[in-house]
PDB file of C-alpha atoms in Angstrom:
ATOM      1  CA  ALA A   1      -1.950  56.769 -18.236  1.00  0.00           C
ATOM      2  CA  GLN A   2      -1.128  60.330 -19.050  1.00  0.00           C
ATOM      3  CA  SER A   3      -1.714  63.299 -16.319  1.00  0.00           C
ATOM      4  CA  VAL A   4      -2.148  67.017 -16.174  1.00  0.00           C
ATOM      5  CA  THR A   5      -0.918  69.434 -12.632  1.00  0.00           C
ATOM      6  CA  GLN A   6      -2.553  72.599 -12.906  1.00  0.00           C
ATOM      7  CA  LEU A   7       0.096  74.898 -11.173  1.00  0.00           C
ATOM      8  CA  ASP A   8      -2.371  77.237  -9.522  1.00  0.00           C
ATOM      9  CA  SER A   9      -6.019  76.589  -8.412  1.00  0.00           C
ATOM     10  CA  GLN A  10      -7.280  80.226  -8.398  1.00  0.00           C
ATOM     11  CA  VAL A  11      -5.445  83.243  -9.847  1.00  0.00           C
ATOM     12  CA  PRO A  12      -6.854  86.947  -8.927  1.00  0.00           C
ATOM     13  CA  VAL A  13      -5.847  89.525 -11.473  1.00  0.00           C
ATOM     14  CA  PHE A  14      -6.625  93.597 -12.201  1.00  0.00           C
ATOM     15  CA  GLU A  15      -8.353  94.233 -15.240  1.00  0.00           C
ATOM     16  CA  GLU A  16      -5.943  94.828 -18.186  1.00  0.00           C
ATOM     17  CA  ALA A  17      -2.835  92.789 -15.995  1.00  0.00           C
ATOM     18  CA  PRO A  18      -1.007  89.624 -18.271  1.00  0.00           C
ATOM     19  CA  VAL A  19      -2.136  87.124 -16.928  1.00  0.00           C
ATOM     20  CA  GLU A  20      -0.075  83.144 -17.370  1.00  0.00           C
ATOM     21  CA  LEU A  21      -2.152  80.034 -16.321  1.00  0.00           C
ATOM     22  CA  ARG A  22       0.135  76.817 -15.915  1.00  0.00           C
ATOM     23  CA  CYS A  23      -0.369  73.878 -17.117  1.00  0.00           C
ATOM     24  CA  ASN A  24       2.378  70.543 -16.756  1.00  0.00           C
ATOM     25  CA  TYR A  25       1.355  67.433 -17.669  1.00  0.00           C
ATOM     26  CA  SER A  26       2.998  63.733 -18.123  1.00  0.00           C
ATOM     27  CA  SER A  27       2.887  60.951 -20.845  1.00  0.00           C
ATOM     28  CA  SER A  28       5.389  58.424 -21.673  1.00  0.00           C
ATOM     29  CA  VAL A  29       3.721  58.789 -25.333  1.00  0.00           C
ATOM     30  CA  SER A  30       3.586  62.019 -27.375  1.00  0.00           C
ATOM     31  CA  VAL A  31       0.025  64.221 -26.924  1.00  0.00           C
ATOM     32  CA  TYR A  32      -2.506  66.257 -27.929  1.00  0.00           C
ATOM     33  CA  LEU A  33      -3.050  69.234 -25.446  1.00  0.00           C
ATOM     34  CA  PHE A  34      -5.754  71.280 -25.381  1.00  0.00           C
ATOM     35  CA  TRP A  35      -6.704  74.559 -23.296  1.00  0.00           C
ATOM     36  CA  TYR A  36     -10.519  74.572 -22.416  1.00  0.00           C
ATOM     37  CA  VAL A  37     -12.629  77.861 -20.835  1.00  0.00           C
ATOM     38  CA  GLN A  38     -16.282  77.099 -18.324  1.00  0.00           C
ATOM     39  CA  TYR A  39     -18.241  79.983 -17.520  1.00  0.00           C
ATOM     40  CA  PRO A  40     -20.181  79.848 -14.721  1.00  0.00           C
ATOM     41  CA  ASN A  41     -23.573  76.686 -15.721  1.00  0.00           C
ATOM     42  CA  GLN A  42     -22.233  76.554 -18.899  1.00  0.00           C
ATOM     43  CA  GLY A  43     -19.825  73.285 -20.557  1.00  0.00           C
ATOM     44  CA  LEU A  44     -16.824  73.639 -22.039  1.00  0.00           C
ATOM     45  CA  GLN A  45     -15.143  75.861 -24.801  1.00  0.00           C
ATOM     46  CA  LEU A  46     -12.188  75.049 -26.793  1.00  0.00           C
ATOM     47  CA  LEU A  47      -9.950  77.970 -26.062  1.00  0.00           C
ATOM     48  CA  LEU A  48      -6.554  76.240 -28.024  1.00  0.00           C
ATOM     49  CA  LYS A  49      -4.915  73.152 -29.082  1.00  0.00           C
ATOM     50  CA  TYR A  50      -1.635  71.780 -30.183  1.00  0.00           C
ATOM     51  CA  LEU A  51      -1.774  68.770 -32.218  1.00  0.00           C
ATOM     52  CA  SER A  52       1.778  69.168 -34.198  1.00  0.00           C
ATOM     53  CA  GLY A  53       4.203  72.064 -35.603  1.00  0.00           C
ATOM     54  CA  SER A  54       4.712  75.513 -34.162  1.00  0.00           C
ATOM     55  CA  THR A  55       4.851  75.323 -30.383  1.00  0.00           C
ATOM     56  CA  LEU A  56       2.820  78.670 -30.069  1.00  0.00           C
ATOM     57  CA  VAL A  57      -0.641  77.935 -30.839  1.00  0.00           C
ATOM     58  CA  LYS A  58      -2.665  81.224 -31.084  1.00  0.00           C
ATOM     59  CA  GLY A  59      -6.816  80.928 -29.876  1.00  0.00           C
ATOM     60  CA  ILE A  60      -9.900  82.729 -29.333  1.00  0.00           C
ATOM     61  CA  ASN A  61     -10.296  85.568 -27.322  1.00  0.00           C
ATOM     62  CA  GLY A  62      -6.709  86.831 -27.758  1.00  0.00           C
ATOM     63  CA  PHE A  63      -5.080  83.314 -25.610  1.00  0.00           C
ATOM     64  CA  GLU A  64      -2.468  81.839 -26.885  1.00  0.00           C
ATOM     65  CA  ALA A  65      -0.001  78.899 -25.313  1.00  0.00           C
ATOM     66  CA  GLU A  66       3.420  77.805 -25.754  1.00  0.00           C
ATOM     67  CA  PHE A  67       4.394  74.109 -26.253  1.00  0.00           C
ATOM     68  CA  ASN A  68       7.882  72.987 -24.502  1.00  0.00           C
ATOM     69  CA  LYS A  69       8.548  69.694 -24.498  1.00  0.00           C
ATOM     70  CA  SER A  70      11.584  69.735 -22.872  1.00  0.00           C
ATOM     71  CA  GLN A  71       9.596  70.935 -19.579  1.00  0.00           C
ATOM     72  CA  THR A  72       6.675  69.063 -20.516  1.00  0.00           C
ATOM     73  CA  SER A  73       4.275  72.574 -20.270  1.00  0.00           C
ATOM     74  CA  PHE A  74       1.711  73.621 -21.833  1.00  0.00           C
ATOM     75  CA  HIS A  75       1.332  77.081 -19.972  1.00  0.00           C
ATOM     76  CA  LEU A  76      -1.706  79.359 -21.309  1.00  0.00           C
ATOM     77  CA  ARG A  77      -1.164  83.846 -21.442  1.00  0.00           C
ATOM     78  CA  LYS A  78      -3.275  86.314 -21.944  1.00  0.00           C
ATOM     79  CA  PRO A  79      -1.278  89.912 -22.528  1.00  0.00           C
ATOM     80  CA  SER A  80      -4.221  92.266 -21.281  1.00  0.00           C
ATOM     81  CA  VAL A  81      -7.194  90.449 -19.195  1.00  0.00           C
ATOM     82  CA  HIS A  82     -10.892  91.785 -19.202  1.00  0.00           C
ATOM     83  CA  ILE A  83     -13.721  91.263 -16.700  1.00  0.00           C
ATOM     84  CA  SER A  84     -15.325  88.489 -19.600  1.00  0.00           C
ATOM     85  CA  ASP A  85     -12.344  86.423 -18.751  1.00  0.00           C
ATOM     86  CA  THR A  86     -13.313  85.406 -15.457  1.00  0.00           C
ATOM     87  CA  ALA A  87     -14.229  81.542 -15.950  1.00  0.00           C
ATOM     88  CA  GLU A  88     -12.321  78.610 -14.806  1.00  0.00           C
ATOM     89  CA  TYR A  89     -10.041  77.330 -17.276  1.00  0.00           C
ATOM     90  CA  PHE A  90      -8.624  73.402 -17.874  1.00  0.00           C
ATOM     91  CA  CYS A  91      -5.928  72.295 -19.311  1.00  0.00           C
ATOM     92  CA  ALA A  92      -6.436  68.878 -21.034  1.00  0.00           C
ATOM     93  CA  VAL A  93      -4.145  66.139 -22.842  1.00  0.00           C
ATOM     94  CA  LEU A  94      -5.132  64.023 -25.039  1.00  0.00           C
ATOM     95  CA  VAL A  95      -3.649  60.572 -26.051  1.00  0.00           C
ATOM     96  CA  LEU A  96      -5.904  58.411 -28.025  1.00  0.00           C
ATOM     97  CA  LEU A  97      -9.216  58.785 -26.910  1.00  0.00           C
ATOM     98  CA  ASP A  98      -8.045  59.081 -23.449  1.00  0.00           C
ATOM     99  CA  MET A  99      -8.410  62.705 -22.716  1.00  0.00           C
ATOM    100  CA  ARG A 100      -7.435  64.023 -19.071  1.00  0.00           C
ATOM    101  CA  PHE A 101      -8.158  67.034 -17.448  1.00  0.00           C
ATOM    102  CA  GLY A 102      -6.536  69.058 -14.904  1.00  0.00           C
ATOM    103  CA  ALA A 103      -8.424  70.290 -11.981  1.00  0.00           C
ATOM    104  CA  GLY A 104      -9.147  73.074 -13.161  1.00  0.00           C
ATOM    105  CA  THR A 105      -7.549  77.550 -12.486  1.00  0.00           C
ATOM    106  CA  ARG A 106     -10.502  79.482 -11.461  1.00  0.00           C
ATOM    107  CA  LEU A 107      -8.978  83.817 -12.543  1.00  0.00           C
ATOM    108  CA  THR A 108     -10.526  85.937 -11.584  1.00  0.00           C
ATOM    109  CA  VAL A 109     -10.309  89.725 -13.063  1.00  0.00           C
ATOM    110  CA  LYS A 110     -10.885  92.461 -10.700  1.00  0.00           C
ATOM    111  CA  PRO A 111     -11.618  95.698 -11.712  1.00  0.00           C
TER     112      PRO A 111
ATOM    113  CA  ASN B   1     -26.952  73.257 -35.547  1.00  0.00           C
ATOM    114  CA  ALA B   2     -27.481  72.942 -32.125  1.00  0.00           C
ATOM    115  CA  GLY B   3     -24.359  71.052 -31.327  1.00  0.00           C
ATOM    116  CA  VAL B   4     -24.218  68.818 -28.178  1.00  0.00           C
ATOM    117  CA  THR B   5     -27.363  68.657 -26.146  1.00  0.00           C
ATOM    118  CA  GLN B   6     -28.539  67.350 -22.730  1.00  0.00           C
ATOM    119  CA  THR B   7     -31.704  66.079 -21.623  1.00  0.00           C
ATOM    120  CA  PRO B   8     -32.267  66.613 -18.441  1.00  0.00           C
ATOM    121  CA  LYS B   9     -30.983  69.954 -17.507  1.00  0.00           C
ATOM    122  CA  PHE B  10     -31.222  68.707 -13.504  1.00  0.00           C
ATOM    123  CA  ARG B  11     -32.426  66.066 -11.987  1.00  0.00           C
ATOM    124  CA  VAL B  12     -32.744  64.843  -7.814  1.00  0.00           C
ATOM    125  CA  LEU B  13     -32.997  61.151  -7.178  1.00  0.00           C
ATOM    126  CA  LYS B  14     -32.966  59.026  -3.991  1.00  0.00           C
ATOM    127  CA  THR B  15     -30.461  56.513  -3.508  1.00  0.00           C
ATOM    128  CA  GLY B  16     -31.030  53.174  -4.673  1.00  0.00           C
ATOM    129  CA  GLN B  17     -33.850  55.482  -8.273  1.00  0.00           C
ATOM    130  CA  SER B  18     -32.390  54.725 -11.509  1.00  0.00           C
ATOM    131  CA  MET B  19     -32.247  57.101 -14.516  1.00  0.00           C
ATOM    132  CA  THR B  20     -30.955  57.823 -17.791  1.00  0.00           C
ATOM    133  CA  LEU B  21     -29.198  61.047 -19.084  1.00  0.00           C
ATOM    134  CA  LEU B  22     -29.766  61.331 -22.894  1.00  0.00           C
ATOM    135  CA  CYS B  23     -27.248  63.309 -24.887  1.00  0.00           C
ATOM    136  CA  ALA B  24     -27.410  64.355 -28.889  1.00  0.00           C
ATOM    137  CA  GLN B  25     -25.316  65.711 -30.888  1.00  0.00           C
ATOM    138  CA  ASP B  26     -26.096  66.846 -34.873  1.00  0.00           C
ATOM    139  CA  MET B  27     -22.393  67.110 -36.046  1.00  0.00           C
ATOM    140  CA  ASN B  28     -22.446  63.794 -37.492  1.00  0.00           C
ATOM    141  CA  HIS B  29     -20.043  63.022 -34.822  1.00  0.00           C
ATOM    142  CA  GLU B  30     -18.097  59.714 -34.900  1.00  0.00           C
ATOM    143  CA  TYR B  31     -16.907  59.613 -31.444  1.00  0.00           C
ATOM    144  CA  MET B  32     -18.939  60.415 -27.947  1.00  0.00           C
ATOM    145  CA  TYR B  33     -17.953  60.807 -24.211  1.00  0.00           C
ATOM    146  CA  TRP B  34     -19.368  60.899 -21.152  1.00  0.00           C
ATOM    147  CA  TYR B  35     -17.695  62.972 -18.183  1.00  0.00           C
ATOM    148  CA  ARG B  36     -18.342  63.929 -14.665  1.00  0.00           C
ATOM    149  CA  GLN B  37     -16.987  66.507 -12.806  1.00  0.00           C
ATOM    150  CA  ASP B  38     -16.510  67.726  -9.261  1.00  0.00           C
ATOM    151  CA  PRO B  39     -15.299  69.982  -7.875  1.00  0.00           C
ATOM    152  CA  GLY B  40     -11.362  70.441  -7.577  1.00  0.00           C
ATOM    153  CA  MET B  41     -10.575  67.379 -10.080  1.00  0.00           C
ATOM    154  CA  GLY B  42     -12.116  68.848 -13.409  1.00  0.00           C
ATOM    155  CA  LEU B  43     -13.597  66.410 -15.454  1.00  0.00           C
ATOM    156  CA  ARG B  44     -12.869  62.631 -15.452  1.00  0.00           C
ATOM    157  CA  LEU B  45     -14.040  60.000 -18.415  1.00  0.00           C
ATOM    158  CA  ILE B  46     -17.391  57.656 -17.384  1.00  0.00           C
ATOM    159  CA  HIS B  47     -17.085  55.605 -20.522  1.00  0.00           C
ATOM    160  CA  TYR B  48     -16.931  56.670 -24.511  1.00  0.00           C
ATOM    161  CA  SER B  49     -18.084  55.387 -27.967  1.00  0.00           C
ATOM    162  CA  VAL B  50     -16.266  54.833 -31.098  1.00  0.00           C
ATOM    163  CA  GLY B  51     -19.132  54.307 -33.511  1.00  0.00           C
ATOM    164  CA  GLU B  52     -23.074  53.192 -33.308  1.00  0.00           C
ATOM    165  CA  GLY B  53     -22.952  49.913 -31.332  1.00  0.00           C
ATOM    166  CA  THR B  54     -19.880  50.210 -29.613  1.00  0.00           C
ATOM    167  CA  THR B  55     -19.009  51.457 -25.884  1.00  0.00           C
ATOM    168  CA  ALA B  56     -15.994  51.268 -24.240  1.00  0.00           C
ATOM    169  CA  LYS B  57     -15.020  52.207 -20.230  1.00  0.00           C
ATOM    170  CA  GLY B  58     -13.002  55.392 -19.497  1.00  0.00           C
ATOM    171  CA  GLU B  59     -11.289  56.184 -15.998  1.00  0.00           C
ATOM    172  CA  VAL B  60     -14.523  56.012 -13.541  1.00  0.00           C
ATOM    173  CA  PRO B  61     -16.890  53.792 -15.185  1.00  0.00           C
ATOM    174  CA  ASP B  62     -18.276  51.957 -11.828  1.00  0.00           C
ATOM    175  CA  GLY B  63     -21.885  52.253 -11.101  1.00  0.00           C
ATOM    176  CA  TYR B  64     -22.650  53.542 -15.221  1.00  0.00           C
ATOM    177  CA  ASN B  65     -24.203  51.720 -18.025  1.00  0.00           C
ATOM    178  CA  VAL B  66     -24.225  53.211 -21.971  1.00  0.00           C
ATOM    179  CA  SER B  67     -25.466  52.622 -24.838  1.00  0.00           C
ATOM    180  CA  ARG B  68     -25.048  53.774 -28.784  1.00  0.00           C
ATOM    181  CA  LEU B  69     -28.607  52.869 -30.859  1.00  0.00           C
ATOM    182  CA  LYS B  70     -28.080  55.950 -32.982  1.00  0.00           C
ATOM    183  CA  LYS B  71     -24.976  57.494 -33.918  1.00  0.00           C
ATOM    184  CA  GLN B  72     -26.472  61.293 -32.700  1.00  0.00           C
ATOM    185  CA  ASN B  73     -27.668  59.560 -29.339  1.00  0.00           C
ATOM    186  CA  PHE B  74     -25.437  58.408 -26.355  1.00  0.00           C
ATOM    187  CA  LEU B  75     -27.433  57.703 -23.435  1.00  0.00           C
ATOM    188  CA  LEU B  76     -25.761  57.331 -19.507  1.00  0.00           C
ATOM    189  CA  GLY B  77     -27.544  55.377 -16.983  1.00  0.00           C
ATOM    190  CA  LEU B  78     -27.445  54.910 -13.512  1.00  0.00           C
ATOM    191  CA  GLU B  79     -29.210  51.651 -12.477  1.00  0.00           C
ATOM    192  CA  SER B  80     -29.100  52.190  -8.540  1.00  0.00           C
ATOM    193  CA  ALA B  81     -28.272  55.739  -7.828  1.00  0.00           C
ATOM    194  CA  ALA B  82     -25.818  56.137  -5.235  1.00  0.00           C
ATOM    195  CA  PRO B  83     -25.028  59.913  -3.245  1.00  0.00           C
ATOM    196  CA  SER B  84     -21.252  59.896  -4.502  1.00  0.00           C
ATOM    197  CA  GLN B  85     -23.195  59.741  -8.099  1.00  0.00           C
ATOM    198  CA  THR B  86     -24.070  63.848  -7.424  1.00  0.00           C
ATOM    199  CA  SER B  87     -22.309  65.794  -9.793  1.00  0.00           C
ATOM    200  CA  VAL B  88     -22.083  67.642 -12.988  1.00  0.00           C
ATOM    201  CA  TYR B  89     -22.610  65.353 -16.140  1.00  0.00           C
ATOM    202  CA  PHE B  90     -21.026  66.144 -19.692  1.00  0.00           C
ATOM    203  CA  CYS B  91     -21.569  64.659 -22.527  1.00  0.00           C
ATOM    204  CA  ALA B  92     -18.779  66.177 -25.723  1.00  0.00           C
ATOM    205  CA  SER B  93     -18.354  64.366 -28.860  1.00  0.00           C
ATOM    206  CA  SER B  94     -15.504  64.888 -31.174  1.00  0.00           C
ATOM    207  CA  PHE B  95     -15.146  63.873 -35.505  1.00  0.00           C
ATOM    208  CA  GLN B  96     -12.026  62.158 -34.878  1.00  0.00           C
ATOM    209  CA  SER B  97      -9.081  61.638 -31.974  1.00  0.00           C
ATOM    210  CA  ASN B  98      -9.405  65.402 -31.750  1.00  0.00           C
ATOM    211  CA  GLU B  99     -11.252  68.515 -30.685  1.00  0.00           C
ATOM    212  CA  GLN B 100     -13.900  67.656 -28.502  1.00  0.00           C
ATOM    213  CA  PHE B 101     -17.422  69.695 -28.403  1.00  0.00           C
ATOM    214  CA  PHE B 102     -19.189  69.641 -25.117  1.00  0.00           C
ATOM    215  CA  GLY B 103     -22.910  70.001 -23.923  1.00  0.00           C
ATOM    216  CA  PRO B 104     -24.316  72.388 -21.304  1.00  0.00           C
ATOM    217  CA  GLY B 105     -24.329  69.586 -18.620  1.00  0.00           C
ATOM    218  CA  THR B 106     -26.728  67.809 -16.400  1.00  0.00           C
ATOM    219  CA  ARG B 107     -26.679  68.788 -12.616  1.00  0.00           C
ATOM    220  CA  LEU B 108     -27.498  65.191 -10.461  1.00  0.00           C
ATOM    221  CA  THR B 109     -27.979  65.170  -7.263  1.00  0.00           C
ATOM    222  CA  VAL B 110     -28.520  61.711  -5.376  1.00  0.00           C
ATOM    223  CA  LEU B 111     -29.880  62.213  -1.579  1.00  0.00           C
TER     224      LEU B 111
END
């Protein structure tokens, strides 16, 4: 089965700084890739998804991610973060109906 | 539209008790899912359904049962709760094998 590794469990960053949250996956077949955000005591909200086509995907709240097939990565980036971006971020890989999530990266934005 | 709703929001059980978690969606989605979220482990799929009257096992199905009697509802049952089932449970739905929409979660504690 496919699997996801989020390389950083916690990422502290200062407000207005750029950030990259790293995600690697493994799969023997083609996949769909997703980034979700979870604010405290809430469900998951979709940030962006890669299904096919352009490898650079733009999402909500100024986030973007790049699909790199050769490195099996799908890193999430934002050029300038805000305090309100503090949350947990999950990378996920989908094969047919089987969605596998990474363990999550807690992004903390400091003033 | 309410999207995906879950009932109850919180529940405390004693070991051996049973309970049912209810998930409802008003988006006319065919596919529905139950996940559990544990610290440091991301979300793991318990069971899923591809349509009314059908269910299938996910990654961690043991100790749980599900039913999909109506298209808009997906029930998760615990017949004999164990402390290892203490977790946050999320329901999700999707139109196709694609983006999943999540409910707000149910926090379950088994003493």
